[in-house]
mmCIF file of C-alpha atoms and ligand atoms in Angstrom:
data_model
loop_
_atom_site.group_PDB
_atom_site.id
_atom_site.type_symbol
_atom_site.label_atom_id
_atom_site.label_comp_id
_atom_site.label_asym_id
_atom_site.label_seq_id
_atom_site.Cartn_x
_atom_site.Cartn_y
_atom_site.Cartn_z
ATOM 1 C CA MET F 1 13.587 -1.073 4.413
ATOM 2 C CA LYS F 2 14.526 -2.489 1.301
ATOM 3 C CA LEU F 3 12.153 -4.603 -0.673
ATOM 4 C CA GLN F 4 13.003 -7.328 -2.978
ATOM 5 C CA VAL F 5 10.734 -9.079 -5.151
ATOM 6 C CA LEU F 6 12.427 -12.181 -6.544
ATOM 7 C CA HIS F 7 10.755 -14.403 -9.608
ATOM 8 C CA VAL F 8 7.520 -14.338 -7.992
ATOM 9 C CA SER F 9 4.627 -15.931 -9.441
ATOM 10 C CA LYS F 10 0.908 -16.487 -8.743
ATOM 11 C CA GLN F 11 -1.537 -18.625 -10.402
ATOM 12 C CA PHE F 12 -5.157 -18.715 -9.245
ATOM 13 C CA ASP F 13 -6.467 -21.424 -11.593
ATOM 14 C CA GLU F 14 -4.877 -23.306 -14.711
ATOM 15 C CA ARG F 15 -5.892 -20.497 -17.002
ATOM 16 C CA VAL F 16 -4.938 -17.307 -15.334
ATOM 17 C CA ALA F 17 -1.528 -16.373 -14.288
ATOM 18 C CA ALA F 18 -1.742 -13.365 -12.123
ATOM 19 C CA LEU F 19 1.885 -12.966 -11.939
ATOM 20 C CA SER F 20 4.700 -14.559 -13.898
ATOM 21 C CA ASP F 21 8.145 -14.283 -12.777
ATOM 22 C CA VAL F 22 8.127 -10.862 -11.378
ATOM 23 C CA SER F 23 11.382 -9.351 -10.190
ATOM 24 C CA PHE F 24 12.303 -5.956 -9.130
ATOM 25 C CA SER F 25 13.611 -4.119 -5.983
ATOM 26 C CA VAL F 26 12.565 -0.738 -4.306
ATOM 27 C CA GLY F 27 15.213 1.067 -2.210
ATOM 28 C CA GLU F 28 14.487 2.814 1.008
ATOM 29 C CA GLY F 29 12.594 5.922 0.633
ATOM 30 C CA GLU F 30 11.560 5.421 -2.756
ATOM 31 C CA PHE F 31 8.225 6.117 -4.284
ATOM 32 C CA VAL F 32 7.370 3.714 -6.841
ATOM 33 C CA SER F 33 4.099 3.314 -8.913
ATOM 34 C CA VAL F 34 2.899 0.059 -10.382
ATOM 35 C CA ILE F 35 0.781 0.684 -13.355
ATOM 36 C CA GLY F 36 -0.858 -1.513 -15.997
ATOM 37 C CA PRO F 37 -4.289 -2.358 -17.324
ATOM 38 C CA SER F 38 -7.198 -4.031 -15.246
ATOM 39 C CA GLY F 39 -6.388 -7.390 -14.376
ATOM 40 C CA ALA F 40 -2.442 -7.168 -14.772
ATOM 41 C CA GLY F 41 -1.954 -8.389 -11.445
ATOM 42 C CA LYS F 42 -1.338 -4.991 -9.446
ATOM 43 C CA THR F 43 -3.528 -5.917 -6.333
ATOM 44 C CA THR F 44 -2.471 -9.397 -6.320
ATOM 45 C CA LEU F 45 1.264 -8.144 -6.038
ATOM 46 C CA ILE F 46 0.393 -5.880 -3.014
ATOM 47 C CA ARG F 47 -1.416 -8.745 -1.366
ATOM 48 C CA ILE F 48 1.713 -10.930 -1.714
ATOM 49 C CA LEU F 49 3.817 -7.874 -0.611
ATOM 50 C CA ASN F 50 1.795 -7.426 2.710
ATOM 51 C CA GLY F 51 1.709 -11.348 3.316
ATOM 52 C CA SER F 52 -1.928 -11.412 2.825
ATOM 53 C CA GLU F 53 -1.509 -13.861 0.055
ATOM 54 C CA PRO F 54 1.011 -16.457 -0.596
ATOM 55 C CA CYS F 55 2.929 -16.736 -3.761
ATOM 56 C CA ASP F 56 3.278 -20.047 -5.701
ATOM 57 C CA GLY F 57 6.972 -19.383 -6.671
ATOM 58 C CA GLY F 58 9.720 -17.032 -5.923
ATOM 59 C CA GLU F 59 10.374 -15.027 -2.708
ATOM 60 C CA VAL F 60 9.801 -11.683 -1.296
ATOM 61 C CA LEU F 61 12.671 -10.335 0.934
ATOM 62 C CA LEU F 62 12.114 -7.193 3.312
ATOM 63 C CA SER F 63 15.412 -6.016 4.767
ATOM 64 C CA GLY F 64 16.864 -9.054 3.472
ATOM 65 C CA GLN F 65 14.266 -11.147 5.513
ATOM 66 C CA HIS F 66 12.206 -13.847 3.682
ATOM 67 C CA LEU F 67 8.519 -13.088 4.128
ATOM 68 C CA GLU F 68 7.357 -16.504 2.499
ATOM 69 C CA SER F 69 9.080 -18.964 4.769
ATOM 70 C CA ALA F 70 8.727 -16.758 8.038
ATOM 71 C CA ARG F 71 6.158 -18.165 10.556
ATOM 72 C CA GLY F 72 4.274 -16.782 13.645
ATOM 73 C CA ARG F 73 5.809 -14.199 15.638
ATOM 74 C CA LYS F 74 8.806 -13.872 13.185
ATOM 75 C CA LYS F 75 6.248 -13.293 10.375
ATOM 76 C CA ALA F 76 4.534 -10.695 12.334
ATOM 77 C CA GLU F 77 7.483 -8.942 13.060
ATOM 78 C CA ILE F 78 8.302 -8.625 9.341
ATOM 79 C CA GLN F 79 4.895 -7.870 8.218
ATOM 80 C CA LYS F 80 4.757 -5.066 10.974
ATOM 81 C CA GLY F 81 7.175 -3.099 8.791
ATOM 82 C CA VAL F 82 4.634 -2.953 5.905
ATOM 83 C CA GLY F 83 1.563 -0.783 6.215
ATOM 84 C CA THR F 84 -1.277 -0.777 3.461
ATOM 85 C CA ILE F 85 -4.034 1.497 2.602
ATOM 86 C CA TYR F 86 -6.931 0.824 0.057
ATOM 87 C CA GLN F 87 -9.158 2.399 -2.441
ATOM 88 C CA ASP F 88 -12.206 1.938 -0.091
ATOM 89 C CA PHE F 89 -10.266 2.943 3.003
ATOM 90 C CA ALA F 90 -11.370 0.111 4.930
ATOM 91 C CA LEU F 91 -12.298 1.813 8.151
ATOM 92 C CA VAL F 92 -14.852 1.153 10.910
ATOM 93 C CA GLU F 93 -17.393 3.597 9.942
ATOM 94 C CA ASN F 94 -19.308 3.772 13.083
ATOM 95 C CA VAL F 95 -16.620 4.394 15.422
ATOM 96 C CA SER F 96 -14.340 7.679 16.114
ATOM 97 C CA VAL F 97 -11.373 8.791 14.020
ATOM 98 C CA LEU F 98 -9.202 8.129 17.034
ATOM 99 C CA GLN F 99 -10.381 4.915 17.583
ATOM 100 C CA ASN F 100 -9.859 3.634 14.231
ATOM 101 C CA VAL F 101 -6.334 4.451 14.470
ATOM 102 C CA LEU F 102 -5.969 3.075 17.947
ATOM 103 C CA ASN F 103 -7.306 -0.113 16.724
ATOM 104 C CA ALA F 104 -4.191 -0.702 14.650
ATOM 105 C CA ALA F 105 -2.330 -1.071 18.015
ATOM 106 C CA LEU F 106 -4.600 -4.202 19.247
ATOM 107 C CA PRO F 107 -2.233 -6.790 17.542
ATOM 108 C CA ASP F 108 0.818 -5.762 19.736
ATOM 109 C CA MET F 109 -1.411 -5.490 22.905
ATOM 110 C CA ALA F 110 -1.773 -8.342 25.706
ATOM 111 C CA PHE F 111 -5.133 -10.094 25.441
ATOM 112 C CA LEU F 112 -6.946 -8.322 28.508
ATOM 113 C CA PRO F 113 -5.946 -4.420 27.698
ATOM 114 C CA ALA F 114 -6.952 -5.452 24.160
ATOM 115 C CA VAL F 115 -10.288 -6.764 24.797
ATOM 116 C CA LEU F 116 -10.961 -3.859 27.358
ATOM 117 C CA GLY F 117 -9.542 -1.170 24.829
ATOM 118 C CA LEU F 118 -7.303 0.012 27.332
ATOM 119 C CA PHE F 119 -4.783 1.447 24.971
ATOM 120 C CA GLY F 120 -2.811 3.617 27.518
ATOM 121 C CA ARG F 121 -1.699 7.248 27.454
ATOM 122 C CA ALA F 122 1.239 6.871 25.245
ATOM 123 C CA ARG F 123 -0.601 4.892 22.510
ATOM 124 C CA ARG F 124 -3.379 7.637 22.670
ATOM 125 C CA GLU F 125 -0.750 10.317 22.089
ATOM 126 C CA THR F 126 0.857 8.633 19.153
ATOM 127 C CA ALA F 127 -2.347 8.211 17.681
ATOM 128 C CA ALA F 128 -3.485 11.996 18.152
ATOM 129 C CA ALA F 129 -0.021 12.915 16.865
ATOM 130 C CA LEU F 130 -0.365 10.909 13.659
ATOM 131 C CA LEU F 131 -3.785 12.457 13.018
ATOM 132 C CA ALA F 132 -2.430 15.856 13.657
ATOM 133 C CA ARG F 133 0.236 14.779 11.038
ATOM 134 C CA VAL F 134 -2.400 13.972 8.403
ATOM 135 C CA GLY F 135 -4.207 17.143 9.133
ATOM 136 C CA LEU F 136 -6.977 15.699 11.170
ATOM 137 C CA ALA F 137 -6.147 17.021 14.621
ATOM 138 C CA ASP F 138 -9.739 18.736 14.980
ATOM 139 C CA LYS F 139 -11.560 15.343 14.037
ATOM 140 C CA LEU F 140 -10.374 12.951 16.763
ATOM 141 C CA GLU F 141 -13.742 12.166 18.178
ATOM 142 C CA GLU F 142 -15.726 12.509 15.055
ATOM 143 C CA PRO F 143 -17.217 9.195 13.731
ATOM 144 C CA VAL F 144 -15.750 8.127 10.421
ATOM 145 C CA LYS F 145 -18.932 8.140 8.684
ATOM 146 C CA ASN F 146 -19.303 11.747 8.984
ATOM 147 C CA LEU F 147 -16.043 12.360 6.984
ATOM 148 C CA SER F 148 -15.465 13.001 3.579
ATOM 149 C CA GLY F 149 -13.461 10.588 1.258
ATOM 150 C CA GLY F 150 -10.131 12.493 1.478
ATOM 151 C CA GLN F 151 -10.479 12.590 5.337
ATOM 152 C CA LYS F 152 -11.020 8.912 5.557
ATOM 153 C CA GLN F 153 -7.870 8.204 3.481
ATOM 154 C CA ARG F 154 -6.114 10.372 5.667
ATOM 155 C CA VAL F 155 -7.436 8.084 8.703
ATOM 156 C CA ALA F 156 -6.477 5.225 6.903
ATOM 157 C CA ILE F 157 -2.970 6.431 6.495
ATOM 158 C CA ALA F 158 -2.649 7.434 10.025
ATOM 159 C CA ARG F 159 -3.909 3.906 11.140
ATOM 160 C CA ALA F 160 -1.280 2.305 8.863
ATOM 161 C CA LEU F 161 1.492 4.550 10.442
ATOM 162 C CA MET F 162 0.418 3.582 13.950
ATOM 163 C CA ARG F 163 2.448 0.535 13.542
ATOM 164 C CA ARG F 164 5.425 2.352 12.496
ATOM 165 C CA PRO F 165 5.868 0.768 8.921
ATOM 166 C CA GLU F 166 8.881 1.494 6.886
ATOM 167 C CA ILE F 167 6.956 0.652 3.702
ATOM 168 C CA LEU F 168 3.514 1.960 2.852
ATOM 169 C CA LEU F 169 1.710 -0.053 -0.094
ATOM 170 C CA ALA F 170 -1.254 1.880 -1.431
ATOM 171 C CA ASP F 171 -3.721 0.055 -3.815
ATOM 172 C CA GLU F 172 -5.321 2.891 -5.714
ATOM 173 C CA PRO F 173 -5.610 5.168 -2.790
ATOM 174 C CA VAL F 174 -7.134 8.186 -4.804
ATOM 175 C CA ALA F 175 -9.210 6.163 -7.206
ATOM 176 C CA SER F 176 -12.691 6.961 -5.275
ATOM 177 C CA LEU F 177 -11.531 10.680 -4.756
ATOM 178 C CA ASP F 178 -12.169 13.722 -6.841
ATOM 179 C CA PRO F 179 -9.046 15.142 -8.575
ATOM 180 C CA VAL F 180 -8.510 17.930 -6.076
ATOM 181 C CA THR F 181 -8.697 15.700 -2.994
ATOM 182 C CA GLY F 182 -6.656 13.069 -4.784
ATOM 183 C CA ARG F 183 -3.809 15.332 -5.263
ATOM 184 C CA GLN F 184 -3.999 16.364 -1.638
ATOM 185 C CA ILE F 185 -3.668 12.753 -0.608
ATOM 186 C CA LEU F 186 -0.818 12.261 -3.035
ATOM 187 C CA THR F 187 0.823 15.352 -1.929
ATOM 188 C CA LEU F 188 0.622 13.742 1.737
ATOM 189 C CA LEU F 189 2.171 10.572 0.739
ATOM 190 C CA ARG F 190 4.986 12.452 -0.953
ATOM 191 C CA ASP F 191 5.546 14.311 2.168
ATOM 192 C CA LEU F 192 5.693 11.092 4.158
ATOM 193 C CA GLN F 193 8.197 9.951 1.723
ATOM 194 C CA GLN F 194 10.406 12.932 1.528
ATOM 195 C CA LYS F 195 10.353 13.956 5.285
ATOM 196 C CA ASP F 196 9.936 10.915 7.074
ATOM 197 C CA GLY F 197 11.628 8.385 4.624
ATOM 198 C CA LEU F 198 9.025 6.115 4.232
ATOM 199 C CA THR F 199 9.084 3.792 1.271
ATOM 200 C CA ILE F 200 5.777 3.895 -0.905
ATOM 201 C CA VAL F 201 4.706 1.296 -3.425
ATOM 202 C CA MET F 202 1.514 2.636 -4.942
ATOM 203 C CA ASN F 203 -1.018 0.847 -7.627
ATOM 204 C CA SER F 204 -2.475 3.550 -9.804
ATOM 205 C CA HIS F 205 -4.646 3.780 -12.935
ATOM 206 C CA ASN F 206 -3.751 7.263 -13.145
ATOM 207 C CA LEU F 207 -0.650 7.615 -15.167
ATOM 208 C CA ALA F 208 -0.517 11.383 -15.241
ATOM 209 C CA LEU F 209 -0.470 11.389 -11.115
ATOM 210 C CA SER F 210 1.859 8.464 -11.169
ATOM 211 C CA LYS F 211 4.290 10.162 -13.073
ATOM 212 C CA GLU F 212 4.057 13.512 -11.169
ATOM 213 C CA PHE F 213 4.204 11.788 -7.888
ATOM 214 C CA SER F 214 6.587 8.896 -8.012
ATOM 215 C CA ASP F 215 10.175 8.377 -8.742
ATOM 216 C CA ARG F 216 9.828 5.217 -10.587
ATOM 217 C CA LEU F 217 7.426 3.221 -12.658
ATOM 218 C CA ILE F 218 6.811 -0.589 -12.728
ATOM 219 C CA GLY F 219 4.672 -1.647 -15.617
ATOM 220 C CA LEU F 220 2.717 -4.820 -15.342
ATOM 221 C CA ASN F 221 0.806 -6.478 -18.047
ATOM 222 C CA ARG F 222 -0.903 -9.816 -17.921
ATOM 223 C CA GLY F 223 1.187 -10.596 -14.892
ATOM 224 C CA ARG F 224 4.446 -9.816 -16.475
ATOM 225 C CA LEU F 225 6.715 -7.031 -15.694
ATOM 226 C CA VAL F 226 7.196 -4.985 -18.876
ATOM 227 C CA TYR F 227 8.743 -1.857 -17.753
ATOM 228 C CA ASP F 228 10.815 -1.020 -14.569
ATOM 229 C CA GLY F 229 12.490 2.419 -14.878
ATOM 230 C CA PRO F 230 12.563 6.046 -14.023
ATOM 231 C CA VAL F 231 9.444 8.205 -14.810
ATOM 232 C CA GLY F 232 11.234 10.238 -17.225
ATOM 233 C CA GLU F 233 12.354 7.389 -19.178
ATOM 234 C CA ALA F 234 8.857 5.746 -19.800
ATOM 235 C CA SER F 235 8.245 6.948 -23.369
ATOM 236 C CA ALA F 236 5.054 7.068 -25.228
ATOM 237 C CA GLU F 237 6.066 3.637 -26.566
ATOM 238 C CA VAL F 238 6.835 2.235 -23.182
ATOM 239 C CA ILE F 239 3.474 3.286 -21.984
ATOM 240 C CA ASP F 240 1.544 1.587 -25.010
ATOM 241 C CA THR F 241 3.303 -1.637 -24.290
ATOM 242 C CA ILE F 242 2.445 -1.372 -20.656
ATOM 243 C CA TYR F 243 -1.259 -0.716 -21.500
ATOM 244 C CA ALA F 244 -1.433 -3.123 -24.527
ATOM 245 C CA ALA F 245 -4.507 -5.039 -24.660
ATOM 246 C CA ALA F 246 -4.230 -8.568 -23.639
ATOM 247 C CA GLU F 247 -3.989 -10.138 -27.177
ATOM 248 C CA GLU F 248 -1.370 -7.744 -28.420
ATOM 249 C CA ALA F 249 0.877 -7.449 -25.248
ATOM 250 C CA GLN F 250 4.552 -7.978 -26.092
ATOM 251 C CA VAL F 251 6.889 -9.249 -23.266
HETATM 252 N N1 LIG M 301 -8.899 -14.520 -5.289
HETATM 253 C C1 LIG M 301 -8.702 -14.514 -6.690
HETATM 254 N N2 LIG M 301 -9.253 -15.863 -7.239
HETATM 255 C C2 LIG M 301 -9.163 -15.887 -8.697
HETATM 256 N N3 LIG M 301 -8.453 -15.164 -9.463
HETATM 257 C C3 LIG M 301 -8.147 -14.045 -8.811
HETATM 258 C C4 LIG M 301 -8.105 -13.607 -7.840
HETATM 259 N N4 LIG M 301 -7.588 -12.298 -7.288
HETATM 260 C C5 LIG M 301 -7.244 -12.079 -8.513
HETATM 261 N N5 LIG M 301 -7.525 -12.987 -9.535
HETATM 262 C C6 LIG M 301 -7.207 -12.985 -11.153
HETATM 263 O O1 LIG M 301 -5.829 -12.545 -10.980
HETATM 264 C C7 LIG M 301 -5.532 -11.516 -12.171
HETATM 265 C C8 LIG M 301 -4.998 -10.259 -11.594
HETATM 266 O O2 LIG M 301 -5.981 -9.470 -10.592
HETATM 267 P P1 LIG M 301 -5.649 -8.275 -9.974
HETATM 268 O O3 LIG M 301 -6.872 -7.937 -8.959
HETATM 269 O O4 LIG M 301 -4.326 -8.496 -9.276
HETATM 270 O O5 LIG M 301 -5.315 -7.102 -11.062
HETATM 271 P P2 LIG M 301 -5.321 -5.580 -10.811
HETATM 272 O O6 LIG M 301 -4.144 -5.179 -11.853
HETATM 273 O O7 LIG M 301 -5.220 -5.246 -9.461
HETATM 274 O O8 LIG M 301 -6.619 -4.933 -11.626
HETATM 275 P P3 LIG M 301 -7.335 -3.749 -11.541
HETATM 276 O O9 LIG M 301 -6.664 -2.638 -12.170
HETATM 277 O O10 LIG M 301 -8.579 -4.048 -12.048
HETATM 278 O O11 LIG M 301 -7.565 -3.442 -9.940
HETATM 279 C C9 LIG M 301 -6.933 -11.263 -12.654
HETATM 280 O O12 LIG M 301 -7.236 -12.033 -13.837
HETATM 281 C C10 LIG M 301 -8.172 -11.634 -11.719
HETATM 282 O O13 LIG M 301 -9.133 -12.242 -12.432
HETATM 283 MG MG1 LIG M 302 -6.526 -3.912 -8.495
#
């Protein structure tokens, strides 16, 4: 699924332009990191890309289809192609690992089976296979609250994959993990990219990890795109511009 972001702007109030005229595209199977200082607009961008926040101007196209103007079932269908994982995992702590992954199927189910939690054998097998894929085959019945941070992020990844997305958005997926666990999670994401063809757009505060695991960097500063290019071409000067303090940012 190709992602195109065209002249996207977002203003929360008169003073703060969270995003200003941001344009870039991400090809199928790419791993892109969005970097920039705190408040640059990274989370806002991800929320717009997964349809949870509208933008004020511009448009987002997923496989050539407009996310902004789509409504109802059509919008749900486009959004289904986009999965998201978060820094804080956003799981239901008191229920099992398997149940957390199965819950991702609820929007696709008819009312009664959904209410009764009748997921059926095929969905259970899919969820179990995804949990095996992320290395949690032996934790299916474990309540999420008993897991480590890295294991929780693996559950969140399996949950996102349950809806068969083509793009995975990750908002600082390893920011709350120790360095070793963080690398393991990024290795898993890269594996999903390289072996399963998943497209990945990741927000990150860790420049070294972004450079190591992604193909391309997108630099945001004060809501403006200040860099879009291969990791290898992001010179020290470029990095300085991306992270420049608000008052000295050059765009
Ligand atoms: N719901 C909101 N209401 C008002 N302002 C908001 C809202 N969400 C974000 N903003 C503002 O938009 C700007 C961009 O915020 P955003 O969270 O996208 O930054 P970020 O790059 O993700 O920062 P961080 O690295 O700290 O997570 C900030 O100035 C922020 O205060
Ligand atoms: Mg953020």
